[in-house]
Coordinates of C-alpha atoms and ligand atoms in Angstrom, one line a residue:
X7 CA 13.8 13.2 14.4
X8 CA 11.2 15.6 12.6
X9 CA 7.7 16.2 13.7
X10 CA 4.8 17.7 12.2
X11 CA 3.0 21.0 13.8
X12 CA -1.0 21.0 13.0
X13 CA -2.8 23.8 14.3
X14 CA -6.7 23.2 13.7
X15 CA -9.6 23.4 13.2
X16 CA -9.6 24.0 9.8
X17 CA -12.1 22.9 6.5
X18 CA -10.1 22.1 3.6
X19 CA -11.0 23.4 0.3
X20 CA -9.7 23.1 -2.9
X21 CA -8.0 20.3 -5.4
X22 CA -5.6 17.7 -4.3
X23 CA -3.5 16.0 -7.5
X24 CA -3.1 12.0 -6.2
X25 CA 0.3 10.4 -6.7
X26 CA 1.6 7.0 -8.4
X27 CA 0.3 4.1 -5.8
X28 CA 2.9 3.1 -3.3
X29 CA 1.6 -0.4 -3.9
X30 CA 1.6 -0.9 -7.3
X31 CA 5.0 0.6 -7.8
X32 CA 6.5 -2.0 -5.3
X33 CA 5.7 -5.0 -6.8
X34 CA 6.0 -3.4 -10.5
X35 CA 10.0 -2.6 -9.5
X36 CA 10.4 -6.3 -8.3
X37 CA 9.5 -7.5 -11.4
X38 CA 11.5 -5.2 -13.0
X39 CA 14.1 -8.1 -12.2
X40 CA 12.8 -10.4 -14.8
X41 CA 14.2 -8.2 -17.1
X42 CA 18.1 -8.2 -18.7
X43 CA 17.4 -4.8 -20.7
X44 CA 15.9 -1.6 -19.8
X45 CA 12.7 -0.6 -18.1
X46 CA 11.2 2.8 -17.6
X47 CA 8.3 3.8 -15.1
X48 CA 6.4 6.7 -14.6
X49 CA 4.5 7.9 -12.2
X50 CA 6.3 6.2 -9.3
X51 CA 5.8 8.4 -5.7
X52 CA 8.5 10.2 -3.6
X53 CA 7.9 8.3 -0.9
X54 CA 10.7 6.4 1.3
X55 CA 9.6 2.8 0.3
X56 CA 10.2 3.6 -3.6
X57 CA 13.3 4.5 -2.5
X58 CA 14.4 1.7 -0.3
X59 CA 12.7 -0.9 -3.1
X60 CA 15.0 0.6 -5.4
X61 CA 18.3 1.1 -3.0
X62 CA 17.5 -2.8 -3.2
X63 CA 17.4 -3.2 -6.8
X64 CA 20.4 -1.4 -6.8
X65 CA 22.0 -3.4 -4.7
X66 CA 21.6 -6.9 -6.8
X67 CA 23.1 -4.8 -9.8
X68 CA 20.4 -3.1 -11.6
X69 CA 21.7 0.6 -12.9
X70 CA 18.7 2.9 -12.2
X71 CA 18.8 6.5 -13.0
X72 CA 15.9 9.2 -11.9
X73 CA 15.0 11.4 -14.4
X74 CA 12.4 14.3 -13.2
X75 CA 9.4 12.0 -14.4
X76 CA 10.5 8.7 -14.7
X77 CA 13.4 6.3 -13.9
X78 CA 15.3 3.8 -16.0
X79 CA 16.4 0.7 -14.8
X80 CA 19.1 -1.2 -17.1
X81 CA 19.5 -4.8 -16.3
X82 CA 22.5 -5.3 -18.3
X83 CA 24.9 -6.2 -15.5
X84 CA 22.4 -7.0 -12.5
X85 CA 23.6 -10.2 -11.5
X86 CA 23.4 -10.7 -7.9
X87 CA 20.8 -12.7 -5.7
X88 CA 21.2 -11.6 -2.3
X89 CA 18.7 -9.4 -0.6
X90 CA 20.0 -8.3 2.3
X91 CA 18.1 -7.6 5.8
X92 CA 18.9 -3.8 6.5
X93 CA 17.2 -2.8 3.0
X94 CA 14.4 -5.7 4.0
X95 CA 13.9 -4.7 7.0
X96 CA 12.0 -1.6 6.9
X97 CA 10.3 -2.5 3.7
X98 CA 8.3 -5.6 4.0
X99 CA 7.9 -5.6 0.5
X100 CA 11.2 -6.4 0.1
X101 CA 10.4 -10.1 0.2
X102 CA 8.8 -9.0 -3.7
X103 CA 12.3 -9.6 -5.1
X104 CA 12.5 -13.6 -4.0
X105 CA 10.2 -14.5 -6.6
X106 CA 11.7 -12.3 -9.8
X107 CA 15.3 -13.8 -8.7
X108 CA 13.6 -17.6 -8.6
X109 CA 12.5 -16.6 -12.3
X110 CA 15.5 -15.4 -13.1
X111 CA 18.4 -17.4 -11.9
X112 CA 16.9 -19.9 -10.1
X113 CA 18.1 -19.3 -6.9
X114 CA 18.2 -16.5 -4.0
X115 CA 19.0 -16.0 -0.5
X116 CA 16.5 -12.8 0.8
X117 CA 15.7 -11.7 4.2
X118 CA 13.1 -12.5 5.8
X119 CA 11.1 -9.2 6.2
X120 CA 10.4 -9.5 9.9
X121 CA 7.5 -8.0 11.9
X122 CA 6.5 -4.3 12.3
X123 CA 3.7 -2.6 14.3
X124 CA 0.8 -3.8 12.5
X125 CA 1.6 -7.6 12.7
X126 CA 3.8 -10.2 12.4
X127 CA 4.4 -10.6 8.5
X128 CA 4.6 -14.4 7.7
X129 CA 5.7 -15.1 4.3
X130 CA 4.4 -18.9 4.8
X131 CA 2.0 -18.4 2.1
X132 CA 4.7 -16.9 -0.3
X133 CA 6.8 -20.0 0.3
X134 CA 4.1 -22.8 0.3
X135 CA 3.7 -21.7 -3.3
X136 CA 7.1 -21.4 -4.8
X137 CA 7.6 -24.6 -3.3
X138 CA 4.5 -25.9 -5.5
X139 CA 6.7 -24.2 -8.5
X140 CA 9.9 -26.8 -7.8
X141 CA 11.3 -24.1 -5.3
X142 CA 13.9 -25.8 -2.3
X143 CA 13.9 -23.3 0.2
X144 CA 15.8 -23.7 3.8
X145 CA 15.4 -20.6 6.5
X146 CA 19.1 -19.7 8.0
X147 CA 19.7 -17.0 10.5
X148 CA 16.5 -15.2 9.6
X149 CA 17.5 -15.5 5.3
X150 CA 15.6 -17.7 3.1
X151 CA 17.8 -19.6 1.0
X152 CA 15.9 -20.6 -2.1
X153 CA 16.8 -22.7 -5.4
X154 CA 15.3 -23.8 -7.6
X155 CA 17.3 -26.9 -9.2
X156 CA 15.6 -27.8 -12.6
X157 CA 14.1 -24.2 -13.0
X158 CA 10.7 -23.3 -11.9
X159 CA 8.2 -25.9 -13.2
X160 CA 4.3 -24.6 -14.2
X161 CA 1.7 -26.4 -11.8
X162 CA -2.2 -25.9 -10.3
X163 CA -1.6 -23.7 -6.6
X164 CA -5.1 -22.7 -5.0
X165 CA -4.1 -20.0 -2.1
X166 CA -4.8 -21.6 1.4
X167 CA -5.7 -17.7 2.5
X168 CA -5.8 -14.6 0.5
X169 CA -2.4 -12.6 0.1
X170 CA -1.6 -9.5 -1.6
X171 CA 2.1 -10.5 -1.6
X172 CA 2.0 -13.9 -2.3
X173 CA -0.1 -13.4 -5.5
X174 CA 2.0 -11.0 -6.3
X175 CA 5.0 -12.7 -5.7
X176 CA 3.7 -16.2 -7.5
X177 CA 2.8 -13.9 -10.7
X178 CA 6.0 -12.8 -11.6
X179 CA 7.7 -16.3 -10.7
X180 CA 5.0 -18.0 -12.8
X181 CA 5.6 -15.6 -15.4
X182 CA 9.2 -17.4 -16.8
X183 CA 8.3 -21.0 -15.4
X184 CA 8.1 -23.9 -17.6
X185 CA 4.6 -24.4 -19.1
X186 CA 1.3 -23.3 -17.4
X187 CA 0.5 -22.0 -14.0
X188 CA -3.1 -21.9 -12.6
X189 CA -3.6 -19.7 -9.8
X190 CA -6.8 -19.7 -7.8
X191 CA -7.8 -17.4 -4.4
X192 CA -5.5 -14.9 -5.6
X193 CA -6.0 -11.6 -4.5
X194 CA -7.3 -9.0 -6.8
X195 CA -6.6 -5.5 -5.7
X196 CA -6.4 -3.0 -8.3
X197 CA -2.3 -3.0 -7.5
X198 CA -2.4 -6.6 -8.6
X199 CA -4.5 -6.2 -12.2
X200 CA -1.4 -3.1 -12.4
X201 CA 0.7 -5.6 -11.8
X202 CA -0.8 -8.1 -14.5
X203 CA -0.8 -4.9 -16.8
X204 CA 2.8 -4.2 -16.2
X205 CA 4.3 -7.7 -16.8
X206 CA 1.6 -8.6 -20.1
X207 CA 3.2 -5.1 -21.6
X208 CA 6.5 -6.4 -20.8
X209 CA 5.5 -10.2 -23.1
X210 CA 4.4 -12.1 -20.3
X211 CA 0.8 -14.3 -20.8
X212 CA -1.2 -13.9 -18.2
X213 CA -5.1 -14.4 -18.4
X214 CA -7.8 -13.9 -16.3
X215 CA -9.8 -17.5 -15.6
X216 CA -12.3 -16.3 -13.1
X217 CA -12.7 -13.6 -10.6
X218 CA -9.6 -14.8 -8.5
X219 CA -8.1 -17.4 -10.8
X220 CA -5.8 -16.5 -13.6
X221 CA -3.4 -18.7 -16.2
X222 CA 0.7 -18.1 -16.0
X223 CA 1.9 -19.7 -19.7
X224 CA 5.9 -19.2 -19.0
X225 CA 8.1 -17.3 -21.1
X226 CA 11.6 -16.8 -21.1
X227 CA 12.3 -12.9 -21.9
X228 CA 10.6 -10.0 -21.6
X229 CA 10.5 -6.6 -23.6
X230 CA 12.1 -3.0 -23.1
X231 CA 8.9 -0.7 -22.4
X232 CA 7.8 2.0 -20.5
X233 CA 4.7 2.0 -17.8
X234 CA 3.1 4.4 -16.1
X235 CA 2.3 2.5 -12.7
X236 CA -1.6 3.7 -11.7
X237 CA -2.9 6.6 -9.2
X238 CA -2.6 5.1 -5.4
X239 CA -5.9 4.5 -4.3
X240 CA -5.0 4.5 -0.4
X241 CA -3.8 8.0 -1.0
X242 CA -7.2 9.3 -2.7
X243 CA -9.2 7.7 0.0
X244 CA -7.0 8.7 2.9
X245 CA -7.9 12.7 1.7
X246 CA -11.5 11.9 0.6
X247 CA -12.0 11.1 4.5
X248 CA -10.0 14.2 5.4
X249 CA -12.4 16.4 3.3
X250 CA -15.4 14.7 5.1
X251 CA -13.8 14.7 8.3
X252 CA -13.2 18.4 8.3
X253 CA -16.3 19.5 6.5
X254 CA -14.0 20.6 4.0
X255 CA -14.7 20.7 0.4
X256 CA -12.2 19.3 -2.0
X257 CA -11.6 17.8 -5.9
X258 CA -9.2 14.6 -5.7
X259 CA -7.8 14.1 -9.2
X260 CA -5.8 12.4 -11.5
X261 CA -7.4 9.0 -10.0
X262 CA -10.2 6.1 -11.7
X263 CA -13.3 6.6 -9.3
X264 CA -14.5 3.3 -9.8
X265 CA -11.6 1.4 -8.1
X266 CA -12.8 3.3 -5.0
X267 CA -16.3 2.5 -5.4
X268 CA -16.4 1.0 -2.3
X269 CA -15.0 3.7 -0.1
X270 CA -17.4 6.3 -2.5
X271 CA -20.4 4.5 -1.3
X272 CA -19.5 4.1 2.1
X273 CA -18.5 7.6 2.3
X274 CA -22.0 8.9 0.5
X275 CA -23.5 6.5 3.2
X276 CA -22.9 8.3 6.0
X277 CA -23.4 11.7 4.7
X278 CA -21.1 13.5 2.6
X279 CA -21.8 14.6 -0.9
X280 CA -19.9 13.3 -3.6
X281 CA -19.9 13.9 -7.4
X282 CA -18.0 11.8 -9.7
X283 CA -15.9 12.7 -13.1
X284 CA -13.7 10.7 -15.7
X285 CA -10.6 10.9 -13.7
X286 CA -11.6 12.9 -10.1
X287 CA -14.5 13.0 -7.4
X288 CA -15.7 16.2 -5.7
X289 CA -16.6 15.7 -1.9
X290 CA -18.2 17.8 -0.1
X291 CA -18.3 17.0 3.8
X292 CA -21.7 16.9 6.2
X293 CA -21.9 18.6 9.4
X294 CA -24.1 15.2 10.2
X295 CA -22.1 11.9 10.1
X296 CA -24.2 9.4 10.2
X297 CA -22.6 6.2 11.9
X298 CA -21.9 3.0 10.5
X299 CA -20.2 -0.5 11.3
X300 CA -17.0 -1.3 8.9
X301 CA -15.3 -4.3 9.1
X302 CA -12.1 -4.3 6.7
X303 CA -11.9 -7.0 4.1
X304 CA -9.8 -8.2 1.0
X305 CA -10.6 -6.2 -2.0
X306 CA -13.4 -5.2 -3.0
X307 CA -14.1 -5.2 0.2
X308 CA -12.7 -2.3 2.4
X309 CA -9.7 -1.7 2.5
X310 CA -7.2 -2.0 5.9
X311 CA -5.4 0.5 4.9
X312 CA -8.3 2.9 5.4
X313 CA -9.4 1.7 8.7
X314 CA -7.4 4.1 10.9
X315 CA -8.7 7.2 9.1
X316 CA -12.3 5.8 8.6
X317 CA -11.6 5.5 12.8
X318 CA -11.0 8.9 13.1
X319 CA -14.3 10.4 10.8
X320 CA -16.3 7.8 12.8
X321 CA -15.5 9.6 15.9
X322 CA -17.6 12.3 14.8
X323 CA -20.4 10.3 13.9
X324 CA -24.1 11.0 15.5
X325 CA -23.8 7.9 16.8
X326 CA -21.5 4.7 18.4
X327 CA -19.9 2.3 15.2
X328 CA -17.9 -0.9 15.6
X329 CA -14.9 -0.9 12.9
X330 CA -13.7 -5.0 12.6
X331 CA -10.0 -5.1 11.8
X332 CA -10.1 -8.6 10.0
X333 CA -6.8 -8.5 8.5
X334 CA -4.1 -7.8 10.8
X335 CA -3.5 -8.7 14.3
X336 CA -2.5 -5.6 15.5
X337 CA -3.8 -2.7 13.7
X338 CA -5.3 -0.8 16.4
X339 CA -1.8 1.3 17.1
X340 CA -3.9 4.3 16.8
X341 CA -6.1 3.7 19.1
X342 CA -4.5 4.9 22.1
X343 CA -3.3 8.0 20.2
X344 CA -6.7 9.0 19.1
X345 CA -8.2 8.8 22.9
X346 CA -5.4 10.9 23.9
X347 CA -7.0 13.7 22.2
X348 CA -10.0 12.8 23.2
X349 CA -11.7 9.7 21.6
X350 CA -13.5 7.1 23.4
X351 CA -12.6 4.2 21.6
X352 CA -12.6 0.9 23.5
X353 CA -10.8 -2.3 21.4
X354 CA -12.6 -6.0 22.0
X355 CA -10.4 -8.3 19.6
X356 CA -10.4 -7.5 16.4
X357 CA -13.2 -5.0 17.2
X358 CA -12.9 -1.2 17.8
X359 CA -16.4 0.4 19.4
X360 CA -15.8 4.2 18.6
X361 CA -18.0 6.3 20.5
X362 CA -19.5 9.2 18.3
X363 CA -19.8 12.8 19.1
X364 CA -16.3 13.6 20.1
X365 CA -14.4 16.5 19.9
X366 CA -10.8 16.2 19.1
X367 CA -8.5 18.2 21.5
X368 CA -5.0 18.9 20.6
X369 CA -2.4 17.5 21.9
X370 CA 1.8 15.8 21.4
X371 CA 1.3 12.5 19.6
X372 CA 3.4 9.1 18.4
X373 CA 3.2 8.4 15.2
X374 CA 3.6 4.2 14.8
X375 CA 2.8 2.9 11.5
X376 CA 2.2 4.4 8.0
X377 CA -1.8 4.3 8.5
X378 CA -2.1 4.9 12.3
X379 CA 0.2 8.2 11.3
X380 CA -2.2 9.7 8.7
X381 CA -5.0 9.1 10.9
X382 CA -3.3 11.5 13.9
X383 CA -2.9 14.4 11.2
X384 CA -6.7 13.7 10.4
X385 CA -7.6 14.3 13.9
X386 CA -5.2 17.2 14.2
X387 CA -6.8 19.2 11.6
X388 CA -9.9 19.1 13.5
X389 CA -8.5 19.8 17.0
X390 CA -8.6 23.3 17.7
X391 CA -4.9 24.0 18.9
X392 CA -1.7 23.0 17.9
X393 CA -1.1 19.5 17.8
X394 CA 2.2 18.1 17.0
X395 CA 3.2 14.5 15.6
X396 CA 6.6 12.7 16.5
X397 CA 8.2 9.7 14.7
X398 CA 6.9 11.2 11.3
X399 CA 9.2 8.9 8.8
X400 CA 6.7 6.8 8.9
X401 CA 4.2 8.8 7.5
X402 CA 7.2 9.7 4.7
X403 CA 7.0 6.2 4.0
X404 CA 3.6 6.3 1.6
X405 CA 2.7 9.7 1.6
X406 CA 4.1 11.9 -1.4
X407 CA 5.2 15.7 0.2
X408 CA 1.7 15.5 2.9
X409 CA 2.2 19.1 4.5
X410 CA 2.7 20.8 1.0
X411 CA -0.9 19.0 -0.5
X412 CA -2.4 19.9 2.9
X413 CA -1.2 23.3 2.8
X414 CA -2.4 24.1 -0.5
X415 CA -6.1 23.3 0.6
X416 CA -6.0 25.7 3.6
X417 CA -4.8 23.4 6.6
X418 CA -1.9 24.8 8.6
X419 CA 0.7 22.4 8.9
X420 CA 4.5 22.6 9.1
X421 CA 7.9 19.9 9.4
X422 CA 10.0 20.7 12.1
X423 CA 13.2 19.1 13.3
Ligands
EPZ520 C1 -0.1 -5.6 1.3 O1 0.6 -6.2 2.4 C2 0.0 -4.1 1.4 N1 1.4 -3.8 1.2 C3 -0.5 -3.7 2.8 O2 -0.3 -2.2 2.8 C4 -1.9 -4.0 2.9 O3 -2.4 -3.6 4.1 C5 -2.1 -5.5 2.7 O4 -1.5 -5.9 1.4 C6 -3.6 -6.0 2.7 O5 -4.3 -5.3 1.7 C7 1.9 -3.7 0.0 O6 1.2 -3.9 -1.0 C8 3.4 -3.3 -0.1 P1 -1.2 -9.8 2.7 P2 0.9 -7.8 2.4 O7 -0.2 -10.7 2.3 O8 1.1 -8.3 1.0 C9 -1.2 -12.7 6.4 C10 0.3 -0.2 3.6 O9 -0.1 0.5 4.6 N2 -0.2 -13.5 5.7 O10 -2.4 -9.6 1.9 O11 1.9 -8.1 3.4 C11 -0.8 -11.4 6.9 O12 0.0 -11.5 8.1 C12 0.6 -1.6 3.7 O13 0.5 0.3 2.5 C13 0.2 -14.7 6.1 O14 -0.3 -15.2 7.1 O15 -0.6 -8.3 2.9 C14 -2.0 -10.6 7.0 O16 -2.6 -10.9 8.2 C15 0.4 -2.1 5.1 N3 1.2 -15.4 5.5 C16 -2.9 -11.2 5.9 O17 -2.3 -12.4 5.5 C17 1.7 -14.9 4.3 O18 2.6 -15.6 3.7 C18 -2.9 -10.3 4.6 O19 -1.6 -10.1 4.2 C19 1.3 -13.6 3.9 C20 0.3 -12.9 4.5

């Protein structure tokens, strides 16, 4: 299995070009499925859950082929409604395609996705729903078997909880029901307005009815077009911490500063210095980190997915901060990882009190989930010594070619088998 060698400390300077989001392209290639013609997207990342998500397209019979920029998915002949569990089970998001194949055919058997590190993944909420659409479903031997026998029908479905996947998955289905679909407590993160984007190119009618409320009228086809799915905003903010973290200096680009207002505030908050253009934003990092207390939230709030690195800057903080994980149930992986080398982190709950003032020492570390394994490179950047990080595919899942945009702002980094 490969690892990654980090020998730190160093401050990274220079300009980092962010990739297509890993999150937007996901459910954007699901939906590809409502289509019987030809799609084209841009932009998407070389990252390992593109690739899976489209192993899986592949696999119910859409033709894709990868040109240097973009790929093209033809339709013509994708017939088949079975999602099976070795693609779905590395790839949560695989559970994406249920509602696309509902819309389509009006029926589907597709794995369940199954737990990983972070938590358990129910897809209750994802099934409650389509049920409200006229969905049957039945779970067999870990496969949800799901028809819909007199197509999906338009109705009123308020989310009990807020769900990135199940609003996802309910906006594509909606999209070819009969009549109109009102969806309220839907998640909005910027992946899901791409999503809205995507499918309203494509002919759907989707409009906005409040700040988490939108109206589905159903059509029946869609267009041929070409979208380029947006910049990934985990990505951007993942390096923004890495610049403050190392008292680096660097220009992230090719990304919409706004949609990471949040994590630009925060970030100015406890001391870096951050100037913002049209499409990048220059940080500059602080010797002073000031502490603060973060607790992770649906969007706009802050995002989980930044809560292992944000861990690792607050660990040099002047001061203790308390980081609530109210999300998932287990998303503390790191946590042990990070003391390792040095941190004194103590978890209560759903709370993490990180002690300030640390120094990270090197050390040989486990990667175990996408997040928890970008936050160990973070602190190995800043460990003086060679550090080295094992189980690395899972960093490969989300992050497009790491050591190479790492490397070219100074850090020393290598991949070895
Ligand atoms: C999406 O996961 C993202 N994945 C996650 O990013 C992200 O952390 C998460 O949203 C929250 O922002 C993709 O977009 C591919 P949820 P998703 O449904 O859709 C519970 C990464 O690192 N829940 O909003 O699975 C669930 O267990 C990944 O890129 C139910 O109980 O998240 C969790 O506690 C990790 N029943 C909470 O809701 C359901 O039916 C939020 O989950 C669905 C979810």
């Amino acid at each position: 299995m490969q690892k990654l060698e980090v020998f730190g400390a160093k401050k990274l300077k220079g300009q980092i070009n962010i990739s297509g989001s890993k999150n937007a392209s996901l459910p954007i290639l699901a939906a590809t499925l409502l289509s019987k013609n030809q799609i084209t997207l841009r932009n998407l990342p070389k990252v390992k859950d593109i690739e899976t998500m489209m192993n899986l397209l592949d696999s119910l019979g859409s033709n894709i082929k990868k040109a240097k920029d973009k790929i093209i998915i033809n339709n013509s002949y994708q017939k088949k409604t079975f999602a099976s569990y070795n693609l779905v089970k590395t790839m949560r998001a695989g559970i994406l395609v249920l509602g696309p194949l509902l819309a389509k055919f009006g029926n589907a058997k597709v794995s369940l996705p199954g737990g990983c590190a972070i938590g358990t993944r129910p897809v209750d909420i994802h099934l409650d729903a389509l049920s409200k659409l006229g969905v049957k479903y039945k779970i067999i031997q870990g496969y949800v078997h799901a028809t819909a026998p007199k197509g999906l029908i338009g109705n009123k479905i308020r989310f009990s909880k807020i769900s990135v996947g199940a609003t996802e998955n309910l906006i594509i289905a909606a999209s070819f029901a009969k009549g109109s679909t009102y969806l309220s407590n839907i998640a909005i993160e910027a992946e899901i307005k791409d999503l809205i984007n995507f499918l309203k190119s494509m002919g759907c009618n989707i409009k906005w009815t409040g700040k988490r409320s939108v109206k589905i009228e159903g059509v029946s086809e869609v267009e041929d077009i070409t979208y380029p799915v947006m910049f990934d905003r985990i990505e951007a903010g993942t390096y923004l911490i890495a610049a403050a973290v190392t008292e680096g200096n660097l220009k992230i680009k090719n990304i919409i500063p706004k949609i990471i207002q949040t994590e630009i505030n925060i970030l100015k908050k406890i001391g870096a210095k951050i100037n913002i253009k049209k499409d990048e934003v220059h940080i500059v990092g602080n010797k002073k980190i000031k502490s603060i207390n973060i607790k992770t939230a649906p969007y706009p709030g802050f995002p989980t997915d930044l809560q292992a690195q944000m861990m690792v800057l607050l660990c040099k903080a002047n001061k203790q901060s308390v980081i609530k994980e109210d999300i998932f149930e287990n998303r503390f992986m790191h946590v042990a990882e990070l003391n390792r080398m040095g941190a004194q982190i103590l978890i209560k709950g759903n709370k993490a009190i990180v002690q300030g003032n640390i120094n990270f020492a090197p050390a040989e570390l486990m990667a175990t989930d996408l997040r928890a394994s970008v936050s160990l490179v973070l602190a190995a950047l800043t460990a003086k010594g060679k550090s080295v990080i094992n189980r690395i595919y899972h960093l490969d899942r989300g992050y497009e070619n790491i050591e190479k945009k790492l490397k070219r702002v100074g850090a020393k980094i290598r991949r070895v088998n």
